[in-house]
Amino acid sequence: MSYQDKSPATDLARQGLLAGIAAYTMWGMFPIYFKLTQSVPPAEFVAYRILFSVPFGLLIILFRKQVDDVLVALKNPKTVLLLLFAAVALAFNWGVYIFAIQDGQIFQASLGYYINPLMYVLVGVVFFSEKLSKLQGLAALLALVGVAILTLYGGVFPIIALCLAVTFTLYGVIRKYVEIGAMPGLFIETILLMIPALFFLLYLRQAGPLQVETAAWGLKTLIFLAGPVTVLPLLAFAFSARRLKLATLGFLQYIGPTLQFMCGLYFGEVFTLAHAICFAFIWVGVAVFSYDAWDNNRRIKKVGLQ
């Protein structure tokens, strides 16, 4: 092994790569977790996910010594308001995703996160006057054709996929302009949603016992694990994002929807010809999009060396 392979920068990059793979792998395996907990209604599970993320998130905040970051952000009304909007978008995203898994719509969930990066590009063009490269335009067109084929010939309008892509894009755009770390930001978001989640569970409790009260211990354990299941992938992603180039993260982000797609096959969802054609267009679009990101990164690096 050469001296360069042992450099601190190389070690950090390897750690970031492993953390990124871990984060997207955990996100990709979410269908299994939500299939195991599918007896819990989506809205109720979102409430559990919020509540149990708070104490686990607090432990992470204390361990990483980020209490000051949280306190500083809470003193800024603009930051709190933006995080509230982000939290609502994220909670809606969680609810739609859990519903999709429980309703046997894993392919749509996978599709939503495949087109999510392309949605970011379109938002940049429409709302922030960013220029669209020819390859990015081609990738977006291919994704649009794929969705149209699924709608027209498959008889399925991918409302779930679009909701997931739109809400997560909205969440990402808001968080991009909030000057706060991933973990402190998520902790504040869950705090802001905690009171509504508690009131919602109390409302459900009036009609009868909650799932967490009547479930067998196996299901109860899975429900209590909603906190770590929510926080750990984001923590790994935050660790990775600080150590990897955006182009590398761009490639890694497709691990999640690919694993979700494989979970859909495993759980026996119906995969029609329209699905096959749609995903073929999406995958080609993803390949074009990824190549464009890699090529831009290569050119920037080349110019920097000159």
Short mmCIF file of C-alpha atoms in Angstrom, two decimals:
data_model
loop_
_atom_site.label_atom_id
_atom_site.label_comp_id
_atom_site.label_asym_id
_atom_site.label_seq_id
_atom_site.Cartn_x
_atom_site.Cartn_y
_atom_site.Cartn_z
CA MET A 1 0.00 0.00 0.00
CA SER A 2 1.36 3.38 -0.98
CA TYR A 3 1.82 6.37 1.28
CA GLN A 4 -1.10 8.12 -0.42
CA ASP A 5 -3.42 5.25 0.48
CA LYS A 6 -2.58 5.79 4.14
CA SER A 7 -3.19 9.55 4.10
CA PRO A 8 -5.76 11.04 6.50
CA ALA A 9 -7.79 12.39 3.57
CA THR A 10 -8.02 8.93 2.04
CA ASP A 11 -9.05 7.41 5.36
CA LEU A 12 -11.78 10.03 5.79
CA ALA A 13 -13.04 9.37 2.27
CA ARG A 14 -13.21 5.64 2.95
CA GLN A 15 -15.05 6.22 6.21
CA GLY A 16 -17.45 8.54 4.40
CA LEU A 17 -18.01 5.97 1.66
CA LEU A 18 -18.81 3.23 4.17
CA ALA A 19 -21.13 5.57 6.09
CA GLY A 20 -22.90 6.61 2.88
CA ILE A 21 -23.39 3.00 1.80
CA ALA A 22 -24.72 2.19 5.29
CA ALA A 23 -27.18 5.12 5.22
CA TYR A 24 -28.63 4.34 1.80
CA THR A 25 -28.72 0.61 2.55
CA MET A 26 -30.76 1.24 5.69
CA TRP A 27 -33.13 3.48 3.75
CA GLY A 28 -33.35 0.86 1.03
CA MET A 29 -34.34 -1.86 3.51
CA PHE A 30 -37.14 0.24 5.04
CA PRO A 31 -39.86 -1.77 3.20
CA ILE A 32 -38.98 -4.82 5.29
CA TYR A 33 -39.32 -2.86 8.53
CA PHE A 34 -42.64 -1.30 7.54
CA LYS A 35 -43.98 -4.64 6.31
CA LEU A 36 -43.23 -6.09 9.74
CA THR A 37 -45.15 -3.22 11.35
CA GLN A 38 -47.94 -2.99 8.77
CA SER A 39 -50.69 -3.66 11.34
CA VAL A 40 -50.05 -0.12 12.64
CA PRO A 41 -51.95 2.52 10.60
CA PRO A 42 -49.59 4.92 8.71
CA ALA A 43 -50.65 8.11 10.54
CA GLU A 44 -50.34 6.44 13.93
CA PHE A 45 -46.91 5.08 13.03
CA VAL A 46 -45.73 8.53 11.92
CA ALA A 47 -46.71 9.80 15.37
CA TYR A 48 -44.69 7.02 17.03
CA ARG A 49 -41.79 7.74 14.72
CA ILE A 50 -41.79 11.39 15.77
CA LEU A 51 -42.12 10.72 19.50
CA PHE A 52 -39.49 7.99 19.73
CA SER A 53 -37.05 10.00 17.61
CA VAL A 54 -36.97 12.77 20.24
CA PRO A 55 -35.27 10.87 23.14
CA PHE A 56 -32.96 8.97 20.79
CA GLY A 57 -32.10 12.19 18.97
CA LEU A 58 -31.40 13.88 22.31
CA LEU A 59 -28.87 11.16 23.16
CA ILE A 60 -27.12 11.75 19.84
CA ILE A 61 -27.14 15.53 20.40
CA LEU A 62 -25.60 15.10 23.86
CA PHE A 63 -23.02 12.59 22.61
CA ARG A 64 -21.98 14.87 19.74
CA LYS A 65 -22.02 17.95 22.00
CA GLN A 66 -24.44 19.83 19.72
CA VAL A 67 -26.72 21.25 22.41
CA ASP A 68 -25.42 24.77 21.72
CA ASP A 69 -26.28 24.37 18.01
CA VAL A 70 -29.84 23.47 18.95
CA LEU A 71 -30.20 26.37 21.40
CA VAL A 72 -28.82 28.91 18.91
CA ALA A 73 -31.25 27.72 16.23
CA LEU A 74 -34.23 27.84 18.62
CA LYS A 75 -33.47 31.50 19.35
CA ASN A 76 -33.82 32.37 15.65
CA PRO A 77 -37.54 32.69 14.68
CA LYS A 78 -36.77 32.43 10.95
CA THR A 79 -34.82 29.20 11.45
CA VAL A 80 -37.58 27.71 13.60
CA LEU A 81 -40.26 28.65 11.04
CA LEU A 82 -38.29 27.12 8.16
CA LEU A 83 -37.66 23.95 10.17
CA LEU A 84 -41.38 23.78 10.93
CA PHE A 85 -42.19 23.85 7.21
CA ALA A 86 -39.49 21.25 6.61
CA ALA A 87 -40.89 19.09 9.42
CA VAL A 88 -44.41 19.15 7.96
CA ALA A 89 -43.06 18.14 4.53
CA LEU A 90 -41.01 15.35 6.11
CA ALA A 91 -43.93 14.04 8.19
CA PHE A 92 -46.14 13.99 5.11
CA ASN A 93 -43.38 12.15 3.23
CA TRP A 94 -43.12 9.57 6.03
CA GLY A 95 -46.88 9.02 6.04
CA VAL A 96 -47.13 8.55 2.27
CA TYR A 97 -44.11 6.22 2.27
CA ILE A 98 -45.48 4.01 5.06
CA PHE A 99 -48.87 3.90 3.34
CA ALA A 100 -47.18 2.88 0.07
CA ILE A 101 -45.35 -0.03 1.70
CA GLN A 102 -48.40 -1.25 3.60
CA ASP A 103 -50.63 -0.91 0.52
CA GLY A 104 -48.30 -2.96 -1.67
CA GLN A 105 -46.98 0.03 -3.64
CA ILE A 106 -43.24 -0.46 -3.08
CA PHE A 107 -42.51 0.01 -6.79
CA GLN A 108 -44.10 3.47 -6.65
CA ALA A 109 -42.06 4.33 -3.57
CA SER A 110 -38.92 3.23 -5.39
CA LEU A 111 -39.91 5.26 -8.43
CA GLY A 112 -40.41 8.34 -6.27
CA TYR A 113 -36.86 8.26 -4.96
CA TYR A 114 -35.43 7.50 -8.40
CA ILE A 115 -36.95 10.69 -9.81
CA ASN A 116 -36.18 12.75 -6.70
CA PRO A 117 -32.75 13.96 -7.98
CA LEU A 118 -34.34 14.97 -11.27
CA MET A 119 -36.98 16.87 -9.29
CA TYR A 120 -34.20 18.85 -7.61
CA VAL A 121 -32.90 19.84 -11.02
CA LEU A 122 -36.34 20.99 -12.21
CA VAL A 123 -36.89 23.01 -9.03
CA GLY A 124 -33.54 24.70 -9.59
CA VAL A 125 -34.52 25.62 -13.14
CA VAL A 126 -38.07 26.80 -12.42
CA PHE A 127 -37.60 28.59 -9.10
CA PHE A 128 -33.91 29.50 -8.94
CA SER A 129 -33.18 30.26 -12.62
CA GLU A 130 -30.51 27.58 -12.80
CA LYS A 131 -29.44 26.46 -16.27
CA LEU A 132 -30.32 22.97 -17.43
CA SER A 133 -27.58 21.13 -19.29
CA LYS A 134 -28.48 19.12 -22.38
CA LEU A 135 -27.90 15.83 -20.57
CA GLN A 136 -29.94 16.93 -17.56
CA GLY A 137 -32.75 17.92 -19.93
CA LEU A 138 -32.54 14.52 -21.61
CA ALA A 139 -32.61 12.75 -18.23
CA ALA A 140 -35.69 14.72 -17.16
CA LEU A 141 -37.40 13.99 -20.49
CA LEU A 142 -36.70 10.25 -20.16
CA ALA A 143 -38.16 10.26 -16.64
CA LEU A 144 -41.25 12.12 -17.90
CA VAL A 145 -41.73 9.61 -20.72
CA GLY A 146 -41.41 6.74 -18.24
CA VAL A 147 -44.07 8.22 -15.95
CA ALA A 148 -46.34 8.91 -18.94
CA ILE A 149 -46.06 5.31 -20.14
CA LEU A 150 -46.95 3.98 -16.70
CA THR A 151 -49.94 6.33 -16.57
CA LEU A 152 -51.28 5.82 -20.11
CA TYR A 153 -50.54 2.14 -20.70
CA GLY A 154 -50.32 0.82 -17.18
CA GLY A 155 -53.45 2.60 -16.03
CA VAL A 156 -51.63 3.81 -12.94
CA PHE A 157 -51.03 7.48 -12.28
CA PRO A 158 -47.95 7.45 -9.98
CA ILE A 159 -49.43 9.81 -7.40
CA ILE A 160 -47.51 8.13 -4.58
CA ALA A 161 -44.19 8.43 -6.41
CA LEU A 162 -44.81 12.09 -7.24
CA CYS A 163 -45.89 12.90 -3.67
CA LEU A 164 -42.74 11.30 -2.29
CA ALA A 165 -40.50 13.08 -4.79
CA VAL A 166 -42.18 16.47 -4.31
CA THR A 167 -42.28 16.38 -0.49
CA PHE A 168 -38.69 15.18 -0.14
CA THR A 169 -37.53 17.76 -2.67
CA LEU A 170 -39.37 20.44 -0.72
CA TYR A 171 -37.74 19.21 2.47
CA GLY A 172 -34.30 19.21 0.87
CA VAL A 173 -34.69 22.69 -0.60
CA ILE A 174 -35.78 24.15 2.74
CA ARG A 175 -32.97 22.44 4.64
CA LYS A 176 -30.47 23.68 2.07
CA TYR A 177 -31.16 27.25 3.13
CA VAL A 178 -31.26 26.65 6.89
CA GLU A 179 -27.83 27.04 8.47
CA ILE A 180 -27.95 24.09 10.84
CA GLY A 181 -26.46 20.60 10.90
CA ALA A 182 -28.42 17.50 9.92
CA MET A 183 -28.83 16.08 13.43
CA PRO A 184 -29.66 19.34 15.28
CA GLY A 185 -32.09 20.19 12.48
CA LEU A 186 -33.84 16.82 12.66
CA PHE A 187 -34.01 17.06 16.46
CA ILE A 188 -35.72 20.46 16.30
CA GLU A 189 -38.08 19.19 13.59
CA THR A 190 -39.18 16.28 15.78
CA ILE A 191 -39.58 18.62 18.78
CA LEU A 192 -41.83 20.89 16.71
CA LEU A 193 -43.95 17.90 15.66
CA MET A 194 -43.97 16.25 19.09
CA ILE A 195 -46.97 18.14 20.54
CA PRO A 196 -49.22 17.55 17.47
CA ALA A 197 -48.16 13.89 17.50
CA LEU A 198 -49.09 13.56 21.19
CA PHE A 199 -52.49 15.19 20.65
CA PHE A 200 -53.12 12.93 17.66
CA LEU A 201 -52.36 9.81 19.72
CA LEU A 202 -54.60 11.08 22.55
CA TYR A 203 -57.35 11.59 19.98
CA LEU A 204 -56.92 8.02 18.74
CA ARG A 205 -56.84 6.79 22.34
CA GLN A 206 -60.40 8.03 22.85
CA ALA A 207 -61.63 5.44 20.35
CA GLY A 208 -59.76 2.58 22.00
CA PRO A 209 -56.30 1.31 22.99
CA LEU A 210 -53.37 2.23 20.78
CA GLN A 211 -51.40 -0.37 18.88
CA VAL A 212 -48.40 0.15 21.13
CA GLU A 213 -50.59 -0.83 24.10
CA THR A 214 -52.18 -3.99 22.71
CA ALA A 215 -49.47 -5.31 20.37
CA ALA A 216 -47.35 -8.37 21.13
CA TRP A 217 -43.90 -7.69 22.50
CA GLY A 218 -42.28 -8.31 19.14
CA LEU A 219 -44.32 -5.58 17.47
CA LYS A 220 -43.93 -3.28 20.47
CA THR A 221 -40.15 -3.61 20.18
CA LEU A 222 -40.29 -2.74 16.48
CA ILE A 223 -42.44 0.31 17.25
CA PHE A 224 -40.02 1.50 19.95
CA LEU A 225 -37.19 1.07 17.44
CA ALA A 226 -38.82 3.72 15.22
CA GLY A 227 -36.52 6.31 16.83
CA PRO A 228 -33.20 4.63 16.00
CA VAL A 229 -34.53 3.50 12.61
CA THR A 230 -35.30 7.14 11.78
CA VAL A 231 -32.20 8.80 13.23
CA LEU A 232 -29.35 6.37 12.47
CA PRO A 233 -29.52 6.54 8.64
CA LEU A 234 -29.58 10.34 8.76
CA LEU A 235 -26.64 10.38 11.15
CA ALA A 236 -24.67 8.10 8.82
CA PHE A 237 -25.63 10.30 5.88
CA ALA A 238 -24.51 13.46 7.68
CA PHE A 239 -21.16 11.79 8.50
CA SER A 240 -20.80 10.74 4.86
CA ALA A 241 -21.82 14.09 3.34
CA ARG A 242 -18.97 15.89 5.11
CA ARG A 243 -16.37 13.48 3.76
CA LEU A 244 -17.46 12.71 0.20
CA LYS A 245 -17.77 14.71 -2.98
CA LEU A 246 -21.29 15.52 -4.15
CA ALA A 247 -20.72 13.44 -7.29
CA THR A 248 -19.97 10.38 -5.16
CA LEU A 249 -23.05 10.99 -3.03
CA GLY A 250 -25.01 11.32 -6.27
CA PHE A 251 -24.10 7.78 -7.24
CA LEU A 252 -24.72 6.36 -3.76
CA GLN A 253 -28.24 7.81 -3.50
CA TYR A 254 -29.54 5.25 -6.00
CA ILE A 255 -28.71 2.39 -3.62
CA GLY A 256 -31.89 3.18 -1.66
CA PRO A 257 -34.51 3.00 -4.44
CA THR A 258 -32.72 0.03 -6.03
CA LEU A 259 -32.99 -1.97 -2.81
CA GLN A 260 -36.60 -0.83 -2.43
CA PHE A 261 -37.27 -2.07 -5.96
CA MET A 262 -35.75 -5.45 -5.07
CA CYS A 263 -37.92 -5.53 -1.93
CA GLY A 264 -40.97 -5.02 -4.15
CA LEU A 265 -39.97 -8.06 -6.19
CA TYR A 266 -39.34 -10.05 -3.00
CA PHE A 267 -42.77 -9.24 -1.59
CA GLY A 268 -44.39 -10.33 -4.83
CA GLU A 269 -45.80 -7.07 -6.12
CA VAL A 270 -47.24 -7.24 -9.61
CA PHE A 271 -44.63 -6.05 -12.10
CA THR A 272 -46.34 -5.33 -15.42
CA LEU A 273 -44.90 -4.57 -18.85
CA ALA A 274 -45.79 -0.91 -18.26
CA HIS A 275 -43.74 -1.00 -15.03
CA ALA A 276 -40.81 -2.56 -16.91
CA ILE A 277 -40.86 0.08 -19.66
CA CYS A 278 -41.32 2.91 -17.14
CA PHE A 279 -38.40 1.79 -15.00
CA ALA A 280 -36.27 1.21 -18.11
CA PHE A 281 -36.73 4.87 -19.08
CA ILE A 282 -36.09 5.95 -15.47
CA TRP A 283 -32.90 3.88 -15.23
CA VAL A 284 -31.57 5.26 -18.52
CA GLY A 285 -32.42 8.76 -17.28
CA VAL A 286 -30.59 8.05 -14.02
CA ALA A 287 -27.57 6.81 -15.97
CA VAL A 288 -27.55 9.97 -18.12
CA PHE A 289 -28.00 12.18 -15.06
CA SER A 290 -25.20 10.41 -13.17
CA TYR A 291 -22.85 10.62 -16.14
CA ASP A 292 -23.51 14.35 -16.44
CA ALA A 293 -22.75 14.85 -12.72
CA TRP A 294 -19.56 12.78 -13.01
CA ASP A 295 -18.44 14.61 -16.15
CA ASN A 296 -19.02 18.03 -14.57
CA ASN A 297 -17.08 17.01 -11.49
CA ARG A 298 -14.23 15.73 -13.68
CA ARG A 299 -14.08 19.00 -15.62
CA ILE A 300 -14.09 21.11 -12.44
CA LYS A 301 -11.30 18.97 -11.01
CA LYS A 302 -9.32 19.28 -14.24
CA VAL A 303 -9.66 23.07 -14.30
CA GLY A 304 -8.61 23.23 -10.64
CA LEU A 305 -5.41 21.36 -11.41
CA GLN A 306 -4.44 23.70 -14.23
#
